[in-house]
Tab-separated table of N, CA and C in Angstrom:
chain	number	residue	atom	x	y	z
A	26	MET	N	-2.886	0.177	-5.513
A	26	MET	CA	-4.297	0.495	-5.529
A	26	MET	C	-4.616	0.438	-4.025
A	27	VAL	N	-3.893	-0.159	-3.082
A	27	VAL	CA	-4.262	0.137	-1.732
A	27	VAL	C	-4.134	1.427	-1.293
A	28	VAL	N	-2.948	2.102	-1.840
A	28	VAL	CA	-2.844	3.638	-1.631
A	28	VAL	C	-3.976	4.448	-1.871
A	29	THR	N	-4.591	4.051	-3.195
A	29	THR	CA	-5.620	4.889	-3.552
A	29	THR	C	-6.718	4.612	-2.683
A	30	ILE	N	-7.161	3.520	-2.436
A	30	ILE	CA	-8.441	3.003	-1.621
A	30	ILE	C	-8.276	3.779	-0.236
A	31	LYS	N	-7.007	3.821	0.496
A	31	LYS	CA	-6.858	4.486	1.609
A	31	LYS	C	-6.991	5.935	1.678
A	32	ALA	N	-6.460	6.588	0.492
A	32	ALA	CA	-6.838	7.964	0.146
A	32	ALA	C	-8.089	8.349	0.099
A	33	VAL	N	-8.852	7.593	-0.659
A	33	VAL	CA	-10.333	7.715	-0.930
A	33	VAL	C	-11.124	7.724	0.479
A	34	LYS	N	-10.876	6.877	1.259
A	34	LYS	CA	-11.469	6.696	2.547
A	34	LYS	C	-11.167	7.728	3.528
A	35	ARG	N	-9.630	8.151	3.525
A	35	ARG	CA	-9.350	9.237	4.161
A	35	ARG	C	-9.939	10.692	3.886
A	36	ASN	N	-10.169	10.812	2.457
A	36	ASN	CA	-10.858	12.137	2.031
A	36	ASN	C	-12.117	12.101	1.992
A	37	ASN	N	-12.959	10.767	2.522
A	37	ASN	CA	-14.265	10.538	2.248
A	37	ASN	C	-14.908	10.975	0.968
A	38	ASP	N	-14.307	10.494	-0.145
A	38	ASP	CA	-14.606	10.998	-1.468
A	38	ASP	C	-15.647	10.075	-2.007
A	39	ALA	N	-16.900	10.460	-1.947
A	39	ALA	CA	-18.186	9.843	-2.356
A	39	ALA	C	-18.199	9.599	-3.868
A	40	SER	N	-17.485	10.618	-4.745
A	40	SER	CA	-17.599	10.570	-6.148
A	40	SER	C	-16.635	9.500	-6.672
A	41	PHE	N	-15.983	8.791	-5.732
A	41	PHE	CA	-15.081	7.738	-6.469
A	41	PHE	C	-15.855	6.461	-6.709
A	42	THR	N	-15.512	5.906	-7.752
A	42	THR	CA	-16.504	4.760	-8.127
A	42	THR	C	-15.562	3.610	-8.568
A	43	PRO	N	-16.036	2.370	-8.585
A	43	PRO	CA	-15.230	1.233	-9.170
A	43	PRO	C	-14.832	1.291	-10.281
A	44	GLY	N	-15.445	2.181	-11.282
A	44	GLY	CA	-14.794	2.418	-12.478
A	44	GLY	C	-13.640	3.316	-12.394
A	45	ASP	N	-13.461	4.216	-11.567
A	45	ASP	CA	-12.306	4.902	-11.498
A	45	ASP	C	-11.241	4.005	-10.826
A	46	LEU	N	-11.391	3.002	-10.068
A	46	LEU	CA	-10.343	2.170	-9.577
A	46	LEU	C	-9.834	1.392	-10.698
A	47	LEU	N	-10.772	0.977	-11.615
A	47	LEU	CA	-10.373	0.115	-12.757
A	47	LEU	C	-9.571	0.964	-13.739
A	48	ASP	N	-9.982	2.154	-14.008
A	48	ASP	CA	-9.135	3.247	-14.754
A	48	ASP	C	-7.799	3.407	-14.164
A	49	ILE	N	-7.649	3.336	-12.791
A	49	ILE	CA	-6.420	3.430	-12.140
A	49	ILE	C	-5.568	2.248	-12.483
A	50	LEU	N	-6.086	1.070	-12.192
A	50	LEU	CA	-5.535	-0.193	-12.633
A	50	LEU	C	-4.979	-0.280	-14.020
A	51	LEU	N	-5.710	0.225	-14.810
A	51	LEU	CA	-5.325	0.167	-16.304
A	51	LEU	C	-4.374	1.306	-16.791
A	52	GLY	N	-4.186	2.282	-15.863
A	52	GLY	CA	-3.207	3.346	-16.118
A	52	GLY	C	-3.811	4.475	-16.744
A	53	LYS	N	-5.271	4.566	-16.844
A	53	LYS	CA	-5.864	5.689	-17.523
A	53	LYS	C	-6.034	6.805	-16.489
A	54	LYS	N	-6.068	6.758	-15.223
A	54	LYS	CA	-6.082	7.793	-14.255
A	54	LYS	C	-5.098	7.687	-13.257
A	55	VAL	N	-4.768	8.830	-12.518
A	55	VAL	CA	-4.060	8.716	-11.241
A	55	VAL	C	-4.757	9.617	-10.156
A	56	TYR	N	-5.142	8.857	-8.968
A	56	TYR	CA	-5.701	9.551	-7.946
A	56	TYR	C	-4.715	9.982	-6.852
A	57	VAL	N	-3.807	9.317	-6.526
A	57	VAL	CA	-2.736	9.745	-5.657
A	57	VAL	C	-1.508	9.111	-6.062
A	58	LEU	N	-0.335	9.600	-5.638
A	58	LEU	CA	0.988	9.035	-5.998
A	58	LEU	C	1.564	8.378	-4.838
A	59	HIS	N	2.037	7.201	-5.160
A	59	HIS	CA	2.695	6.229	-4.000
A	59	HIS	C	3.974	6.850	-3.508
A	60	ASP	N	4.264	6.989	-2.246
A	60	ASP	CA	5.733	7.263	-1.730
A	60	ASP	C	6.214	5.894	-1.472
A	61	LYS	N	7.384	5.715	-2.262
A	61	LYS	CA	8.108	4.485	-2.150
A	61	LYS	C	9.174	4.462	-1.053
A	62	SER	N	9.242	5.370	-0.195
A	62	SER	CA	10.214	5.428	0.653
A	62	SER	C	9.916	4.378	1.848
A	63	SER	N	8.581	4.031	2.020
A	63	SER	CA	8.584	3.160	3.052
A	63	SER	C	8.862	1.714	2.502
A	64	CYS	N	8.712	1.369	1.100
A	64	CYS	CA	9.170	0.199	0.532
A	64	CYS	C	10.833	0.101	0.716
A	65	GLU	N	11.242	1.002	0.415
A	65	GLU	CA	13.027	1.235	0.688
A	65	GLU	C	13.375	0.629	1.982
A	66	TRP	N	12.577	1.468	3.117
A	66	TRP	CA	12.824	1.019	4.424
A	66	TRP	C	12.717	-0.503	4.745
A	67	ASN	N	11.531	-1.096	4.153
A	67	ASN	CA	11.224	-2.453	4.244
A	67	ASN	C	12.356	-3.249	3.664
A	68	LYS	N	12.922	-2.946	2.573
A	68	LYS	CA	13.995	-3.598	1.951
A	68	LYS	C	15.250	-3.659	2.801
A	69	SER	N	15.491	-2.579	3.354
A	69	SER	CA	16.804	-2.426	4.006
A	69	SER	C	16.720	-2.997	5.495
A	70	SER	N	15.494	-3.077	5.955
A	70	SER	CA	15.254	-3.598	7.414
A	70	SER	C	15.441	-5.278	7.388
A	71	LYS	N	15.186	-5.704	6.142
A	71	LYS	CA	15.458	-7.272	6.181
A	71	LYS	C	16.889	-7.564	6.157
A	72	ASP	N	17.724	-6.578	5.932
A	72	ASP	CA	19.240	-6.833	6.086
A	72	ASP	C	19.621	-7.167	7.534
A	73	PHE	N	18.764	-6.568	8.564
A	73	PHE	CA	19.131	-6.695	9.832
A	73	PHE	C	18.363	-7.902	10.477
A	74	VAL	N	17.131	-8.313	9.952
A	74	VAL	CA	16.566	-9.500	10.729
A	74	VAL	C	16.081	-10.334	9.381
A	75	PRO	N	16.816	-11.372	9.272
A	75	PRO	CA	16.495	-12.442	8.146
A	75	PRO	C	15.130	-13.051	8.460
A	76	THR	N	14.459	-13.159	7.450
A	76	THR	CA	13.070	-13.589	7.471
A	76	THR	C	13.140	-15.003	8.269
A	77	SER	N	13.990	-15.732	8.063
A	77	SER	CA	14.067	-17.226	8.767
A	77	SER	C	14.085	-16.990	10.253
A	78	GLU	N	14.598	-15.815	10.761
A	78	GLU	CA	14.641	-15.701	12.242
A	78	GLU	C	13.288	-15.126	12.808
A	79	ILE	N	12.325	-14.622	12.062
A	79	ILE	CA	11.164	-13.970	12.434
A	79	ILE	C	10.104	-15.167	12.966
A	80	VAL	N	9.566	-15.157	14.145
A	80	VAL	CA	8.759	-16.177	14.603
A	80	VAL	C	7.377	-15.415	14.792
A	81	PHE	N	6.328	-16.191	14.343
A	81	PHE	CA	5.021	-15.681	14.521
A	81	PHE	C	4.401	-16.462	15.582
A	82	ILE	N	3.762	-15.695	16.675
A	82	ILE	CA	3.182	-16.338	17.657
A	82	ILE	C	1.718	-16.195	17.701
A	83	PRO	N	0.800	-17.227	17.514
A	83	PRO	CA	-0.405	-17.086	17.588
A	83	PRO	C	-1.066	-16.405	18.872
A	84	THR	N	-2.008	-15.582	18.804
A	84	THR	CA	-2.640	-14.845	19.701
A	84	THR	C	-3.766	-15.512	20.489
A	85	ASN	N	-4.362	-16.630	19.890
A	85	ASN	CA	-5.450	-17.193	20.445
A	85	ASN	C	-5.172	-18.395	21.262
């Protein structure tokens, strides 16, 4: 759904409604197809840096 919302914003699609989003959630419509290659990259990158070694530093 995030991919769809980003595509709607990128295309400035004023005809897109919350009802359309609900139809996409229910599988009745497709607005944009999701490229899963980035998901595969995220999975493989976890092999190099274990999550336990990632440290988040507060910025404030």
